[in-house]
PDB file of C-alpha atoms in Angstrom:
ATOM      1  CA  UNK A   1      13.786 -25.751  35.294  1.00  0.00           C
ATOM      2  CA  UNK A   2      12.157 -27.936  32.640  1.00  0.00           C
ATOM      3  CA  UNK A   3       8.793 -26.805  31.304  1.00  0.00           C
ATOM      4  CA  UNK A   4       8.667 -23.558  33.359  1.00  0.00           C
ATOM      5  CA  UNK A   5      12.114 -22.806  32.115  1.00  0.00           C
ATOM      6  CA  UNK A   6      10.934 -23.324  28.517  1.00  0.00           C
ATOM      7  CA  UNK A   7       8.085 -20.855  29.014  1.00  0.00           C
ATOM      8  CA  UNK A   8      10.458 -18.321  30.600  1.00  0.00           C
ATOM      9  CA  UNK A   9      13.211 -18.620  27.990  1.00  0.00           C
ATOM     10  CA  UNK A  10      10.594 -18.351  25.277  1.00  0.00           C
ATOM     11  CA  UNK A  11       9.172 -15.300  26.919  1.00  0.00           C
ATOM     12  CA  UNK A  12      12.635 -13.669  27.222  1.00  0.00           C
ATOM     13  CA  UNK A  13      13.458 -14.616  23.634  1.00  0.00           C
ATOM     14  CA  UNK A  14      10.690 -12.257  22.393  1.00  0.00           C
ATOM     15  CA  UNK A  15      11.564  -9.424  24.904  1.00  0.00           C
ATOM     16  CA  UNK A  16      14.020  -6.527  24.675  1.00  0.00           C
ATOM     17  CA  UNK A  17      16.335  -8.330  27.167  1.00  0.00           C
ATOM     18  CA  UNK A  18      18.876 -10.153  25.175  1.00  0.00           C
ATOM     19  CA  UNK A  19      19.568 -13.820  25.505  1.00  0.00           C
ATOM     20  CA  UNK A  20      23.184 -14.855  25.502  1.00  0.00           C
ATOM     21  CA  UNK A  21      22.815 -17.530  22.838  1.00  0.00           C
ATOM     22  CA  UNK A  22      20.513 -16.923  19.899  1.00  0.00           C
ATOM     23  CA  UNK A  23      18.155 -19.892  19.541  1.00  0.00           C
ATOM     24  CA  UNK A  24      18.151 -20.752  23.201  1.00  0.00           C
ATOM     25  CA  UNK A  25      14.401 -21.553  23.115  1.00  0.00           C
ATOM     26  CA  UNK A  26      15.001 -23.865  20.126  1.00  0.00           C
ATOM     27  CA  UNK A  27      17.736 -25.746  22.028  1.00  0.00           C
ATOM     28  CA  UNK A  28      15.811 -26.084  25.221  1.00  0.00           C
ATOM     29  CA  UNK A  29      12.742 -27.310  23.350  1.00  0.00           C
ATOM     30  CA  UNK A  30      14.850 -29.808  21.465  1.00  0.00           C
ATOM     31  CA  UNK A  31      16.259 -31.133  24.774  1.00  0.00           C
ATOM     32  CA  UNK A  32      12.962 -31.362  26.450  1.00  0.00           C
ATOM     33  CA  UNK A  33      11.259 -33.127  23.410  1.00  0.00           C
ATOM     34  CA  UNK A  34      14.156 -35.721  23.459  1.00  0.00           C
ATOM     35  CA  UNK A  35      13.663 -36.290  27.191  1.00  0.00           C
ATOM     36  CA  UNK A  36       9.851 -36.015  27.373  1.00  0.00           C
ATOM     37  CA  UNK A  37       8.613 -37.136  24.021  1.00  0.00           C
ATOM     38  CA  UNK A  38       5.243 -38.116  25.427  1.00  0.00           C
ATOM     39  CA  UNK A  39       4.675 -34.531  26.769  1.00  0.00           C
ATOM     40  CA  UNK A  40       4.921 -32.867  23.341  1.00  0.00           C
ATOM     41  CA  UNK A  41       1.338 -31.704  23.555  1.00  0.00           C
ATOM     42  CA  UNK A  42       2.310 -29.577  26.566  1.00  0.00           C
ATOM     43  CA  UNK A  43       5.809 -28.404  25.395  1.00  0.00           C
ATOM     44  CA  UNK A  44       4.746 -26.800  22.176  1.00  0.00           C
ATOM     45  CA  UNK A  45       1.907 -24.713  23.619  1.00  0.00           C
ATOM     46  CA  UNK A  46       4.126 -23.600  26.568  1.00  0.00           C
ATOM     47  CA  UNK A  47       6.838 -22.460  24.140  1.00  0.00           C
ATOM     48  CA  UNK A  48       4.317 -20.640  21.971  1.00  0.00           C
ATOM     49  CA  UNK A  49       2.512 -19.068  24.991  1.00  0.00           C
ATOM     50  CA  UNK A  50       5.849 -17.766  26.286  1.00  0.00           C
ATOM     51  CA  UNK A  51       6.688 -16.255  22.910  1.00  0.00           C
ATOM     52  CA  UNK A  52       3.212 -14.604  22.803  1.00  0.00           C
ATOM     53  CA  UNK A  53       3.524 -13.007  26.305  1.00  0.00           C
ATOM     54  CA  UNK A  54       7.064 -11.807  25.542  1.00  0.00           C
ATOM     55  CA  UNK A  55       6.103 -10.594  22.111  1.00  0.00           C
ATOM     56  CA  UNK A  56       3.017  -8.751  23.507  1.00  0.00           C
ATOM     57  CA  UNK A  57       5.188  -6.931  26.000  1.00  0.00           C
ATOM     58  CA  UNK A  58       7.619  -5.901  23.263  1.00  0.00           C
ATOM     59  CA  UNK A  59       4.772  -4.922  20.920  1.00  0.00           C
ATOM     60  CA  UNK A  60       3.243  -2.818  23.800  1.00  0.00           C
ATOM     61  CA  UNK A  61       6.604  -1.066  24.326  1.00  0.00           C
ATOM     62  CA  UNK A  62       6.657  -0.156  20.645  1.00  0.00           C
ATOM     63  CA  UNK A  63       3.035   1.047  20.631  1.00  0.00           C
ATOM     64  CA  UNK A  64       3.557   3.082  23.782  1.00  0.00           C
ATOM     65  CA  UNK A  65       6.940   4.525  22.738  1.00  0.00           C
ATOM     66  CA  UNK A  66       6.384   5.100  19.059  1.00  0.00           C
ATOM     67  CA  UNK A  67       9.201   6.584  17.165  1.00  0.00           C
ATOM     68  CA  UNK A  68      11.258   6.910  20.330  1.00  0.00           C
ATOM     69  CA  UNK A  69      10.969   3.135  21.013  1.00  0.00           C
ATOM     70  CA  UNK A  70      11.981   2.416  17.401  1.00  0.00           C
ATOM     71  CA  UNK A  71      15.120   4.542  17.730  1.00  0.00           C
ATOM     72  CA  UNK A  72      15.833   2.873  21.077  1.00  0.00           C
ATOM     73  CA  UNK A  73      15.356  -0.835  20.257  1.00  0.00           C
ATOM     74  CA  UNK A  74      16.066  -1.054  16.463  1.00  0.00           C
ATOM     75  CA  UNK A  75      19.756  -0.809  15.622  1.00  0.00           C
ATOM     76  CA  UNK A  76      20.492   2.131  13.329  1.00  0.00           C
ATOM     77  CA  UNK A  77      21.860  -0.094  10.536  1.00  0.00           C
ATOM     78  CA  UNK A  78      18.645  -2.081  10.513  1.00  0.00           C
ATOM     79  CA  UNK A  79      16.241   0.810  11.166  1.00  0.00           C
ATOM     80  CA  UNK A  80      15.353   1.659   7.511  1.00  0.00           C
ATOM     81  CA  UNK A  81      14.889  -1.874   6.181  1.00  0.00           C
ATOM     82  CA  UNK A  82      12.907  -3.131   9.241  1.00  0.00           C
ATOM     83  CA  UNK A  83      10.580  -0.129   9.358  1.00  0.00           C
ATOM     84  CA  UNK A  84      10.040  -0.208   5.573  1.00  0.00           C
ATOM     85  CA  UNK A  85       9.225  -3.953   5.775  1.00  0.00           C
ATOM     86  CA  UNK A  86       6.838  -3.520   8.702  1.00  0.00           C
ATOM     87  CA  UNK A  87       5.120  -0.523   7.111  1.00  0.00           C
ATOM     88  CA  UNK A  88       4.697  -2.321   3.810  1.00  0.00           C
ATOM     89  CA  UNK A  89       3.932  -5.860   4.999  1.00  0.00           C
ATOM     90  CA  UNK A  90       2.773  -5.507   8.599  1.00  0.00           C
ATOM     91  CA  UNK A  91       1.995  -8.917  10.160  1.00  0.00           C
ATOM     92  CA  UNK A  92       3.765 -10.826   7.305  1.00  0.00           C
ATOM     93  CA  UNK A  93       7.109  -9.123   8.450  1.00  0.00           C
ATOM     94  CA  UNK A  94       6.529 -10.370  11.937  1.00  0.00           C
ATOM     95  CA  UNK A  95       5.723 -13.894  10.707  1.00  0.00           C
ATOM     96  CA  UNK A  96       8.803 -14.118   8.562  1.00  0.00           C
ATOM     97  CA  UNK A  97      11.098 -12.726  11.372  1.00  0.00           C
ATOM     98  CA  UNK A  98       9.549 -15.144  13.888  1.00  0.00           C
ATOM     99  CA  UNK A  99      10.057 -18.250  11.706  1.00  0.00           C
ATOM    100  CA  UNK A 100      13.629 -17.518  10.563  1.00  0.00           C
ATOM    101  CA  UNK A 101      16.481 -18.821  12.763  1.00  0.00           C
ATOM    102  CA  UNK A 102      19.220 -16.721  14.272  1.00  0.00           C
ATOM    103  CA  UNK A 103      20.899 -14.364  13.421  1.00  0.00           C
ATOM    104  CA  UNK A 104      17.755 -12.725  12.179  1.00  0.00           C
ATOM    105  CA  UNK A 105      16.764 -10.360  14.927  1.00  0.00           C
ATOM    106  CA  UNK A 106      13.176 -10.795  16.123  1.00  0.00           C
ATOM    107  CA  UNK A 107      12.787  -8.028  18.710  1.00  0.00           C
ATOM    108  CA  UNK A 108      13.175  -5.056  16.396  1.00  0.00           C
ATOM    109  CA  UNK A 109      10.350  -6.386  14.185  1.00  0.00           C
ATOM    110  CA  UNK A 110       8.138  -6.776  17.309  1.00  0.00           C
ATOM    111  CA  UNK A 111       8.778  -3.205  18.424  1.00  0.00           C
ATOM    112  CA  UNK A 112       8.283  -1.854  14.960  1.00  0.00           C
ATOM    113  CA  UNK A 113       4.925  -3.680  14.668  1.00  0.00           C
ATOM    114  CA  UNK A 114       3.696  -1.980  17.817  1.00  0.00           C
ATOM    115  CA  UNK A 115       5.062   1.481  16.901  1.00  0.00           C
ATOM    116  CA  UNK A 116       3.932   1.303  13.333  1.00  0.00           C
ATOM    117  CA  UNK A 117       0.254   0.406  13.984  1.00  0.00           C
ATOM    118  CA  UNK A 118      -0.081  -3.370  13.449  1.00  0.00           C
ATOM    119  CA  UNK A 119      -3.119  -4.330  15.479  1.00  0.00           C
ATOM    120  CA  UNK A 120      -2.781  -6.439  18.557  1.00  0.00           C
ATOM    121  CA  UNK A 121      -5.073  -9.158  17.134  1.00  0.00           C
ATOM    122  CA  UNK A 122      -3.118  -9.410  13.807  1.00  0.00           C
ATOM    123  CA  UNK A 123       0.250  -9.216  15.620  1.00  0.00           C
ATOM    124  CA  UNK A 124      -0.607 -12.115  18.040  1.00  0.00           C
ATOM    125  CA  UNK A 125      -2.001 -14.184  15.188  1.00  0.00           C
ATOM    126  CA  UNK A 126       1.163 -13.674  13.055  1.00  0.00           C
ATOM    127  CA  UNK A 127       3.547 -14.326  15.947  1.00  0.00           C
ATOM    128  CA  UNK A 128       1.575 -17.271  17.283  1.00  0.00           C
ATOM    129  CA  UNK A 129       1.330 -18.945  13.827  1.00  0.00           C
ATOM    130  CA  UNK A 130       5.048 -18.348  13.114  1.00  0.00           C
ATOM    131  CA  UNK A 131       6.327 -19.574  16.504  1.00  0.00           C
ATOM    132  CA  UNK A 132       4.002 -22.660  16.320  1.00  0.00           C
ATOM    133  CA  UNK A 133       5.426 -23.528  12.949  1.00  0.00           C
ATOM    134  CA  UNK A 134       9.071 -22.948  14.001  1.00  0.00           C
ATOM    135  CA  UNK A 135       8.698 -24.878  17.351  1.00  0.00           C
ATOM    136  CA  UNK A 136       6.796 -27.570  15.572  1.00  0.00           C
ATOM    137  CA  UNK A 137       9.691 -28.071  13.184  1.00  0.00           C
ATOM    138  CA  UNK A 138      12.113 -28.119  16.113  1.00  0.00           C
ATOM    139  CA  UNK A 139       9.979 -30.687  17.972  1.00  0.00           C
ATOM    140  CA  UNK A 140       9.800 -32.846  14.776  1.00  0.00           C
ATOM    141  CA  UNK A 141      13.575 -32.737  14.504  1.00  0.00           C
ATOM    142  CA  UNK A 142      13.781 -33.767  18.280  1.00  0.00           C
ATOM    143  CA  UNK A 143      11.393 -36.655  17.781  1.00  0.00           C
ATOM    144  CA  UNK A 144      13.023 -37.848  14.502  1.00  0.00           C
ATOM    145  CA  UNK A 145      16.703 -37.337  15.334  1.00  0.00           C
ATOM    146  CA  UNK A 146      16.762 -36.965  19.158  1.00  0.00           C
ATOM    147  CA  UNK A 147      18.027 -40.342  20.110  1.00  0.00           C
ATOM    148  CA  UNK A 148      20.872 -40.054  17.638  1.00  0.00           C
ATOM    149  CA  UNK A 149      21.854 -36.780  19.092  1.00  0.00           C
ATOM    150  CA  UNK A 150      21.713 -38.127  22.625  1.00  0.00           C
ATOM    151  CA  UNK A 151      24.017 -41.040  21.665  1.00  0.00           C
ATOM    152  CA  UNK A 152      26.409 -38.538  19.953  1.00  0.00           C
ATOM    153  CA  UNK A 153      26.336 -36.330  23.059  1.00  0.00           C
ATOM    154  CA  UNK A 154      26.969 -39.189  25.484  1.00  0.00           C
ATOM    155  CA  UNK A 155      29.856 -40.426  23.279  1.00  0.00           C
ATOM    156  CA  UNK A 156      31.641 -37.128  22.750  1.00  0.00           C
ATOM    157  CA  UNK A 157      30.475 -34.397  25.096  1.00  0.00           C
ATOM    158  CA  UNK A 158      29.038 -35.965  28.340  1.00  0.00           C
ATOM    159  CA  UNK A 159      32.244 -35.402  30.345  1.00  0.00           C
ATOM    160  CA  UNK A 160      31.907 -31.664  29.670  1.00  0.00           C
ATOM    161  CA  UNK A 161      28.242 -31.428  30.471  1.00  0.00           C
ATOM    162  CA  UNK A 162      28.624 -29.718  33.860  1.00  0.00           C
ATOM    163  CA  UNK A 163      30.983 -27.102  32.576  1.00  0.00           C
ATOM    164  CA  UNK A 164      28.803 -26.396  29.583  1.00  0.00           C
ATOM    165  CA  UNK A 165      25.671 -26.018  31.692  1.00  0.00           C
ATOM    166  CA  UNK A 166      27.411 -23.715  34.169  1.00  0.00           C
ATOM    167  CA  UNK A 167      28.893 -21.678  31.304  1.00  0.00           C
ATOM    168  CA  UNK A 168      25.427 -21.371  29.650  1.00  0.00           C
ATOM    169  CA  UNK A 169      23.839 -20.369  32.907  1.00  0.00           C
ATOM    170  CA  UNK A 170      26.590 -17.744  33.613  1.00  0.00           C
ATOM    171  CA  UNK A 171      26.194 -16.292  30.130  1.00  0.00           C
ATOM    172  CA  UNK A 172      22.471 -16.185  30.485  1.00  0.00           C
ATOM    173  CA  UNK A 173      22.665 -14.397  33.849  1.00  0.00           C
ATOM    174  CA  UNK A 174      25.316 -11.986  32.604  1.00  0.00           C
ATOM    175  CA  UNK A 175      23.158 -11.142  29.543  1.00  0.00           C
ATOM    176  CA  UNK A 176      20.059 -10.678  31.662  1.00  0.00           C
ATOM    177  CA  UNK A 177      21.944  -8.349  34.094  1.00  0.00           C
ATOM    178  CA  UNK A 178      23.354  -6.372  31.132  1.00  0.00           C
ATOM    179  CA  UNK A 179      19.834  -6.051  29.557  1.00  0.00           C
ATOM    180  CA  UNK A 180      18.396  -4.802  32.806  1.00  0.00           C
ATOM    181  CA  UNK A 181      21.188  -2.382  33.333  1.00  0.00           C
ATOM    182  CA  UNK A 182      20.899  -1.036  29.787  1.00  0.00           C
ATOM    183  CA  UNK A 183      17.085  -0.736  30.182  1.00  0.00           C
ATOM    184  CA  UNK A 184      17.423   1.118  33.508  1.00  0.00           C
ATOM    185  CA  UNK A 185      20.177   3.437  32.102  1.00  0.00           C
ATOM    186  CA  UNK A 186      18.115   4.317  29.031  1.00  0.00           C
ATOM    187  CA  UNK A 187      15.094   4.927  31.167  1.00  0.00           C
ATOM    188  CA  UNK A 188      17.063   7.224  33.421  1.00  0.00           C
ATOM    189  CA  UNK A 189      18.300   9.200  30.385  1.00  0.00           C
ATOM    190  CA  UNK A 190      14.826   9.554  28.925  1.00  0.00           C
ATOM    191  CA  UNK A 191      13.332  10.645  32.297  1.00  0.00           C
ATOM    192  CA  UNK A 192      12.340  14.323  32.289  1.00  0.00           C
ATOM    193  CA  UNK A 193      14.924  16.527  33.988  1.00  0.00           C
ATOM    194  CA  UNK A 194      13.666  18.801  36.787  1.00  0.00           C
ATOM    195  CA  UNK A 195      13.405  22.425  35.710  1.00  0.00           C
ATOM    196  CA  UNK A 196      16.019  24.748  37.199  1.00  0.00           C
ATOM    197  CA  UNK A 197      14.955  28.154  38.467  1.00  0.00           C
TER     198      UNK A 197
END
């Protein structure tokens, strides 16, 4: 879906719905930069805008849910270090998590920022700066090494392109369905039960 797909994947990358492949936004941006080098001025803002919208939704879930959202979205083994980092460093914790590549989890930091009182303005500034830097590096790599990667792909992997594309789409849809199912299930569990008389 090209540029619209880049915005959507970037948005989902910062949401509680898991993407099947960590770094999907980076890969898609890399491919689009190689194919549409002249549209770099549009690709980077679209990727950053998607990340900001998705991040704001996640931050809002943390702000609204507080401690309950933290327990729900932050894995128990990461709970203590993430909450300590966000309490101590606030927007800097968001910036570092948003710059670092996978497997560093971004979403728990975004939820923690909302739940632990990082202001919306500081949060958006930190996330926007970090994603602009990260996607700028990815775009630079695409411009600098993209043609070499395309030649390598065409030489070794082109015959598997259809199967790879369908496999990625299937994984993406399965992860999206799983994320929605888990979200609905946790909402159903957290809904107040009717009082019995």
